[in-house]
């Protein structure tokens, strides 16, 4: 097979958002991380937070892989006892954001109106103003927060930090509804009668 044909048949990698609903158990994060480590998959972003269901946590994991690999990983994650359900979606299937903080010298902001305009265009707002520096915050996609880094560098960007991704699935009624449906379809089993109960006198007689 030629190299050209090989390239055509090789599945393309892209960003996938893996959503994991779990019980809040110590050590679960480490076990999930090991699944990716063993497959030599780099996690680009990892966020844990409460979910829409009380006492149930939600992980959002971002990786760049083929769908076949992502499917196998999600199945392996679901085998963990504390994991209730795992979904995976492309970026087009979710609404996602990342938050970023930027520390810039206050004198540069005060003297140059251009910086104020850049911040306004990028939807940034001041969260802390001191004599020596000002901290701005903005939310957006990776390309948007990266572009603001480049724009602020000439004005003496002191520090930058970005959060992990948070994502909401577009076509989803929420796991809460799925859980209620599951409980209706598969209610708890009725107590099983002891097959020896009627013959207890014989069973326990010496």
PDB file of C-alpha atoms in Angstrom:
ATOM      1  CA  UNK A   1       0.000   0.000   0.000  1.00  0.00           C
ATOM      2  CA  UNK A   2       1.339   3.420  -0.920  1.00  0.00           C
ATOM      3  CA  UNK A   3       1.989   6.155   1.649  1.00  0.00           C
ATOM      4  CA  UNK A   4      -0.775   8.219   0.083  1.00  0.00           C
ATOM      5  CA  UNK A   5      -3.355   5.466   0.499  1.00  0.00           C
ATOM      6  CA  UNK A   6      -2.181   4.889   4.061  1.00  0.00           C
ATOM      7  CA  UNK A   7      -2.769   8.548   4.913  1.00  0.00           C
ATOM      8  CA  UNK A   8      -6.245   8.400   3.409  1.00  0.00           C
ATOM      9  CA  UNK A   9      -7.274   5.397   5.527  1.00  0.00           C
ATOM     10  CA  UNK A  10      -5.728   6.597   8.792  1.00  0.00           C
ATOM     11  CA  UNK A  11      -8.460   8.039  11.051  1.00  0.00           C
ATOM     12  CA  UNK A  12      -7.912  11.689  11.907  1.00  0.00           C
ATOM     13  CA  UNK A  13      -7.439  12.880  15.458  1.00  0.00           C
ATOM     14  CA  UNK A  14      -9.534  15.712  16.857  1.00  0.00           C
ATOM     15  CA  UNK A  15     -10.514  17.140  20.225  1.00  0.00           C
ATOM     16  CA  UNK A  16     -13.064  15.125  22.189  1.00  0.00           C
ATOM     17  CA  UNK A  17     -14.835  16.123  25.397  1.00  0.00           C
ATOM     18  CA  UNK A  18     -15.332  13.152  27.717  1.00  0.00           C
ATOM     19  CA  UNK A  19     -18.019  13.675  30.362  1.00  0.00           C
ATOM     20  CA  UNK A  20     -17.904  11.315  33.350  1.00  0.00           C
ATOM     21  CA  UNK A  21     -20.622  11.134  36.032  1.00  0.00           C
ATOM     22  CA  UNK A  22     -19.265   9.578  39.217  1.00  0.00           C
ATOM     23  CA  UNK A  23     -19.757   9.095  42.896  1.00  0.00           C
ATOM     24  CA  UNK A  24     -17.374  11.283  44.884  1.00  0.00           C
ATOM     25  CA  UNK A  25     -14.819   8.713  45.985  1.00  0.00           C
ATOM     26  CA  UNK A  26     -11.200   9.183  47.075  1.00  0.00           C
ATOM     27  CA  UNK A  27      -8.703   7.732  44.601  1.00  0.00           C
ATOM     28  CA  UNK A  28     -11.047   7.634  41.608  1.00  0.00           C
ATOM     29  CA  UNK A  29      -9.249  10.472  39.816  1.00  0.00           C
ATOM     30  CA  UNK A  30      -5.948   8.602  40.070  1.00  0.00           C
ATOM     31  CA  UNK A  31      -7.472   5.427  38.630  1.00  0.00           C
ATOM     32  CA  UNK A  32      -9.014   7.329  35.724  1.00  0.00           C
ATOM     33  CA  UNK A  33      -5.703   9.101  35.037  1.00  0.00           C
ATOM     34  CA  UNK A  34      -3.916   5.724  34.930  1.00  0.00           C
ATOM     35  CA  UNK A  35      -6.245   4.600  32.098  1.00  0.00           C
ATOM     36  CA  UNK A  36      -4.921   7.443  29.935  1.00  0.00           C
ATOM     37  CA  UNK A  37      -1.319   6.963  31.066  1.00  0.00           C
ATOM     38  CA  UNK A  38      -1.284   3.280  30.110  1.00  0.00           C
ATOM     39  CA  UNK A  39      -2.513   4.139  26.627  1.00  0.00           C
ATOM     40  CA  UNK A  40      -0.004   7.007  26.392  1.00  0.00           C
ATOM     41  CA  UNK A  41      -2.782   9.552  25.870  1.00  0.00           C
ATOM     42  CA  UNK A  42      -2.118  13.130  26.917  1.00  0.00           C
ATOM     43  CA  UNK A  43      -4.941  14.881  28.798  1.00  0.00           C
ATOM     44  CA  UNK A  44      -5.215  18.437  27.440  1.00  0.00           C
ATOM     45  CA  UNK A  45      -7.717  19.596  30.075  1.00  0.00           C
ATOM     46  CA  UNK A  46      -9.315  18.104  33.196  1.00  0.00           C
ATOM     47  CA  UNK A  47     -12.082  19.662  35.275  1.00  0.00           C
ATOM     48  CA  UNK A  48     -14.042  18.183  38.184  1.00  0.00           C
ATOM     49  CA  UNK A  49     -17.141  19.799  39.627  1.00  0.00           C
ATOM     50  CA  UNK A  50     -20.515  19.071  41.223  1.00  0.00           C
ATOM     51  CA  UNK A  51     -23.189  18.031  38.728  1.00  0.00           C
ATOM     52  CA  UNK A  52     -26.934  18.676  38.465  1.00  0.00           C
ATOM     53  CA  UNK A  53     -27.459  15.723  40.836  1.00  0.00           C
ATOM     54  CA  UNK A  54     -26.745  16.044  44.541  1.00  0.00           C
ATOM     55  CA  UNK A  55     -23.672  14.003  45.641  1.00  0.00           C
ATOM     56  CA  UNK A  56     -22.784  13.131  42.030  1.00  0.00           C
ATOM     57  CA  UNK A  57     -19.640  14.668  40.509  1.00  0.00           C
ATOM     58  CA  UNK A  58     -18.905  15.434  36.879  1.00  0.00           C
ATOM     59  CA  UNK A  59     -15.512  15.192  35.181  1.00  0.00           C
ATOM     60  CA  UNK A  60     -14.820  16.953  31.884  1.00  0.00           C
ATOM     61  CA  UNK A  61     -11.733  15.530  30.167  1.00  0.00           C
ATOM     62  CA  UNK A  62     -10.359  16.838  26.871  1.00  0.00           C
ATOM     63  CA  UNK A  63      -8.094  14.715  24.695  1.00  0.00           C
ATOM     64  CA  UNK A  64      -6.957  14.828  21.076  1.00  0.00           C
ATOM     65  CA  UNK A  65      -7.475  11.359  19.617  1.00  0.00           C
ATOM     66  CA  UNK A  66      -9.363   9.295  17.044  1.00  0.00           C
ATOM     67  CA  UNK A  67     -12.958   8.320  17.785  1.00  0.00           C
ATOM     68  CA  UNK A  68     -12.032   4.641  18.000  1.00  0.00           C
ATOM     69  CA  UNK A  69      -9.503   5.328  20.771  1.00  0.00           C
ATOM     70  CA  UNK A  70     -11.933   7.613  22.608  1.00  0.00           C
ATOM     71  CA  UNK A  71     -14.655   4.955  22.451  1.00  0.00           C
ATOM     72  CA  UNK A  72     -12.338   2.331  23.986  1.00  0.00           C
ATOM     73  CA  UNK A  73     -11.210   4.721  26.723  1.00  0.00           C
ATOM     74  CA  UNK A  74     -14.781   5.616  27.690  1.00  0.00           C
ATOM     75  CA  UNK A  75     -15.696   1.933  27.949  1.00  0.00           C
ATOM     76  CA  UNK A  76     -12.724   1.319  30.219  1.00  0.00           C
ATOM     77  CA  UNK A  77     -13.636   4.290  32.429  1.00  0.00           C
ATOM     78  CA  UNK A  78     -17.194   2.976  32.772  1.00  0.00           C
ATOM     79  CA  UNK A  79     -15.815  -0.245  34.264  1.00  0.00           C
ATOM     80  CA  UNK A  80     -14.787   1.667  37.386  1.00  0.00           C
ATOM     81  CA  UNK A  81     -17.221   0.804  40.178  1.00  0.00           C
ATOM     82  CA  UNK A  82     -17.930   4.432  41.141  1.00  0.00           C
ATOM     83  CA  UNK A  83     -18.545   5.605  37.568  1.00  0.00           C
ATOM     84  CA  UNK A  84     -22.235   5.902  36.672  1.00  0.00           C
ATOM     85  CA  UNK A  85     -22.081   7.009  33.035  1.00  0.00           C
ATOM     86  CA  UNK A  86     -19.571   8.271  30.457  1.00  0.00           C
ATOM     87  CA  UNK A  87     -20.275  10.306  27.310  1.00  0.00           C
ATOM     88  CA  UNK A  88     -17.958  11.657  24.626  1.00  0.00           C
ATOM     89  CA  UNK A  89     -18.566  14.506  22.168  1.00  0.00           C
ATOM     90  CA  UNK A  90     -16.730  16.637  19.637  1.00  0.00           C
ATOM     91  CA  UNK A  91     -16.361  20.381  20.186  1.00  0.00           C
ATOM     92  CA  UNK A  92     -19.288  20.972  17.821  1.00  0.00           C
ATOM     93  CA  UNK A  93     -21.561  18.962  20.132  1.00  0.00           C
ATOM     94  CA  UNK A  94     -20.856  20.978  23.296  1.00  0.00           C
ATOM     95  CA  UNK A  95     -20.912  24.554  24.557  1.00  0.00           C
ATOM     96  CA  UNK A  96     -17.545  25.114  26.198  1.00  0.00           C
ATOM     97  CA  UNK A  97     -15.526  27.876  27.817  1.00  0.00           C
ATOM     98  CA  UNK A  98     -12.240  28.442  29.616  1.00  0.00           C
ATOM     99  CA  UNK A  99     -11.497  31.245  32.046  1.00  0.00           C
ATOM    100  CA  UNK A 100      -8.210  33.167  32.000  1.00  0.00           C
ATOM    101  CA  UNK A 101      -6.551  35.701  34.312  1.00  0.00           C
ATOM    102  CA  UNK A 102      -3.976  38.281  33.180  1.00  0.00           C
ATOM    103  CA  UNK A 103      -1.735  40.416  35.410  1.00  0.00           C
ATOM    104  CA  UNK A 104      -0.587  43.663  33.767  1.00  0.00           C
ATOM    105  CA  UNK A 105       1.319  46.682  35.186  1.00  0.00           C
ATOM    106  CA  UNK A 106      -1.223  49.292  36.258  1.00  0.00           C
ATOM    107  CA  UNK A 107       0.845  52.206  34.933  1.00  0.00           C
ATOM    108  CA  UNK A 108       0.817  50.662  31.447  1.00  0.00           C
ATOM    109  CA  UNK A 109      -2.974  50.399  31.553  1.00  0.00           C
ATOM    110  CA  UNK A 110      -3.391  53.954  32.830  1.00  0.00           C
ATOM    111  CA  UNK A 111      -1.087  55.542  30.256  1.00  0.00           C
ATOM    112  CA  UNK A 112      -2.113  53.640  27.134  1.00  0.00           C
ATOM    113  CA  UNK A 113      -5.745  53.784  26.023  1.00  0.00           C
ATOM    114  CA  UNK A 114      -4.972  51.056  23.506  1.00  0.00           C
ATOM    115  CA  UNK A 115      -4.866  48.447  26.269  1.00  0.00           C
ATOM    116  CA  UNK A 116      -8.304  49.453  27.504  1.00  0.00           C
ATOM    117  CA  UNK A 117      -9.648  49.063  23.978  1.00  0.00           C
ATOM    118  CA  UNK A 118      -8.048  45.619  23.619  1.00  0.00           C
ATOM    119  CA  UNK A 119      -9.614  44.484  26.870  1.00  0.00           C
ATOM    120  CA  UNK A 120     -13.029  45.766  25.861  1.00  0.00           C
ATOM    121  CA  UNK A 121     -12.838  44.017  22.490  1.00  0.00           C
ATOM    122  CA  UNK A 122     -11.953  40.752  24.221  1.00  0.00           C
ATOM    123  CA  UNK A 123     -14.668  41.034  26.869  1.00  0.00           C
ATOM    124  CA  UNK A 124     -12.159  41.287  29.719  1.00  0.00           C
ATOM    125  CA  UNK A 125     -12.929  42.928  33.055  1.00  0.00           C
ATOM    126  CA  UNK A 126     -10.842  44.059  36.006  1.00  0.00           C
ATOM    127  CA  UNK A 127     -11.081  41.844  39.096  1.00  0.00           C
ATOM    128  CA  UNK A 128      -8.280  43.509  41.097  1.00  0.00           C
ATOM    129  CA  UNK A 129      -6.654  46.922  40.761  1.00  0.00           C
ATOM    130  CA  UNK A 130      -3.504  47.840  42.712  1.00  0.00           C
ATOM    131  CA  UNK A 131      -0.890  50.529  42.289  1.00  0.00           C
ATOM    132  CA  UNK A 132       1.658  48.088  40.889  1.00  0.00           C
ATOM    133  CA  UNK A 133      -0.545  45.761  38.850  1.00  0.00           C
ATOM    134  CA  UNK A 134      -4.083  45.073  37.631  1.00  0.00           C
ATOM    135  CA  UNK A 135      -5.656  41.637  37.141  1.00  0.00           C
ATOM    136  CA  UNK A 136      -8.114  41.096  34.305  1.00  0.00           C
ATOM    137  CA  UNK A 137     -10.407  38.139  33.710  1.00  0.00           C
ATOM    138  CA  UNK A 138     -12.015  36.847  30.544  1.00  0.00           C
ATOM    139  CA  UNK A 139     -13.720  33.705  29.302  1.00  0.00           C
ATOM    140  CA  UNK A 140     -13.733  32.150  25.862  1.00  0.00           C
ATOM    141  CA  UNK A 141     -12.232  29.493  23.646  1.00  0.00           C
ATOM    142  CA  UNK A 142      -8.518  28.702  23.650  1.00  0.00           C
ATOM    143  CA  UNK A 143      -7.850  30.795  20.546  1.00  0.00           C
ATOM    144  CA  UNK A 144      -9.526  33.823  22.155  1.00  0.00           C
ATOM    145  CA  UNK A 145      -7.598  33.680  25.416  1.00  0.00           C
ATOM    146  CA  UNK A 146      -4.362  33.061  23.494  1.00  0.00           C
ATOM    147  CA  UNK A 147      -4.908  36.096  21.277  1.00  0.00           C
ATOM    148  CA  UNK A 148      -5.271  38.329  24.331  1.00  0.00           C
ATOM    149  CA  UNK A 149      -1.940  37.025  25.669  1.00  0.00           C
ATOM    150  CA  UNK A 150      -0.229  38.119  22.467  1.00  0.00           C
ATOM    151  CA  UNK A 151      -1.974  41.503  22.566  1.00  0.00           C
ATOM    152  CA  UNK A 152      -0.925  42.209  26.169  1.00  0.00           C
ATOM    153  CA  UNK A 153       2.703  41.070  25.863  1.00  0.00           C
ATOM    154  CA  UNK A 154       3.942  44.453  24.505  1.00  0.00           C
ATOM    155  CA  UNK A 155       2.463  46.180  27.576  1.00  0.00           C
ATOM    156  CA  UNK A 156       4.419  44.070  30.053  1.00  0.00           C
ATOM    157  CA  UNK A 157       2.224  41.059  30.771  1.00  0.00           C
ATOM    158  CA  UNK A 158       3.454  39.880  34.179  1.00  0.00           C
ATOM    159  CA  UNK A 159       1.510  36.677  34.680  1.00  0.00           C
ATOM    160  CA  UNK A 160      -1.102  34.516  32.953  1.00  0.00           C
ATOM    161  CA  UNK A 161      -3.154  31.488  34.019  1.00  0.00           C
ATOM    162  CA  UNK A 162      -5.966  29.592  32.339  1.00  0.00           C
ATOM    163  CA  UNK A 163      -8.550  27.248  33.844  1.00  0.00           C
ATOM    164  CA  UNK A 164      -9.533  23.799  32.667  1.00  0.00           C
ATOM    165  CA  UNK A 165     -12.395  23.565  30.215  1.00  0.00           C
ATOM    166  CA  UNK A 166     -16.006  23.408  31.341  1.00  0.00           C
ATOM    167  CA  UNK A 167     -18.582  22.080  28.879  1.00  0.00           C
ATOM    168  CA  UNK A 168     -22.331  21.574  28.554  1.00  0.00           C
ATOM    169  CA  UNK A 169     -23.678  18.991  26.092  1.00  0.00           C
ATOM    170  CA  UNK A 170     -25.962  20.641  23.532  1.00  0.00           C
ATOM    171  CA  UNK A 171     -28.379  17.777  22.788  1.00  0.00           C
ATOM    172  CA  UNK A 172     -28.832  16.395  26.291  1.00  0.00           C
ATOM    173  CA  UNK A 173     -31.690  16.343  28.794  1.00  0.00           C
ATOM    174  CA  UNK A 174     -29.186  15.920  31.607  1.00  0.00           C
ATOM    175  CA  UNK A 175     -28.081  12.835  33.475  1.00  0.00           C
ATOM    176  CA  UNK A 176     -30.692  13.491  36.196  1.00  0.00           C
ATOM    177  CA  UNK A 177     -33.497  12.504  33.819  1.00  0.00           C
ATOM    178  CA  UNK A 178     -31.560   9.463  32.585  1.00  0.00           C
ATOM    179  CA  UNK A 179     -31.087   8.345  36.182  1.00  0.00           C
ATOM    180  CA  UNK A 180     -34.805   8.660  36.958  1.00  0.00           C
ATOM    181  CA  UNK A 181     -35.698   6.700  33.809  1.00  0.00           C
ATOM    182  CA  UNK A 182     -33.230   3.978  34.788  1.00  0.00           C
ATOM    183  CA  UNK A 183     -34.761   3.714  38.272  1.00  0.00           C
ATOM    184  CA  UNK A 184     -38.250   3.351  36.754  1.00  0.00           C
ATOM    185  CA  UNK A 185     -37.153   0.671  34.280  1.00  0.00           C
ATOM    186  CA  UNK A 186     -34.994  -1.283  36.725  1.00  0.00           C
ATOM    187  CA  UNK A 187     -36.436  -0.901  40.234  1.00  0.00           C
ATOM    188  CA  UNK A 188     -34.733  -2.602  43.137  1.00  0.00           C
ATOM    189  CA  UNK A 189     -35.203  -6.360  43.219  1.00  0.00           C
ATOM    190  CA  UNK A 190     -37.826  -7.821  45.538  1.00  0.00           C
ATOM    191  CA  UNK A 191     -36.458  -9.863  48.446  1.00  0.00           C
ATOM    192  CA  UNK A 192     -35.785 -13.438  47.389  1.00  0.00           C
ATOM    193  CA  UNK A 193     -37.649 -15.997  49.481  1.00  0.00           C
ATOM    194  CA  UNK A 194     -35.511 -18.508  51.274  1.00  0.00           C
ATOM    195  CA  UNK A 195     -36.133 -21.844  49.600  1.00  0.00           C
ATOM    196  CA  UNK A 196     -35.560 -23.600  52.935  1.00  0.00           C
ATOM    197  CA  UNK A 197     -37.912 -21.354  54.936  1.00  0.00           C
ATOM    198  CA  UNK A 198     -40.924 -23.669  54.748  1.00  0.00           C
ATOM    199  CA  UNK A 199     -38.784 -26.604  55.800  1.00  0.00           C
ATOM    200  CA  UNK A 200     -37.006 -24.790  58.623  1.00  0.00           C
ATOM    201  CA  UNK A 201     -37.986 -27.407  61.178  1.00  0.00           C
ATOM    202  CA  UNK A 202     -36.323 -30.129  59.124  1.00  0.00           C
ATOM    203  CA  UNK A 203     -33.269 -28.019  58.256  1.00  0.00           C
ATOM    204  CA  UNK A 204     -32.494 -27.032  61.825  1.00  0.00           C
ATOM    205  CA  UNK A 205     -33.406 -30.317  63.441  1.00  0.00           C
ATOM    206  CA  UNK A 206     -30.534 -32.359  64.787  1.00  0.00           C
TER     207      UNK A 206
END
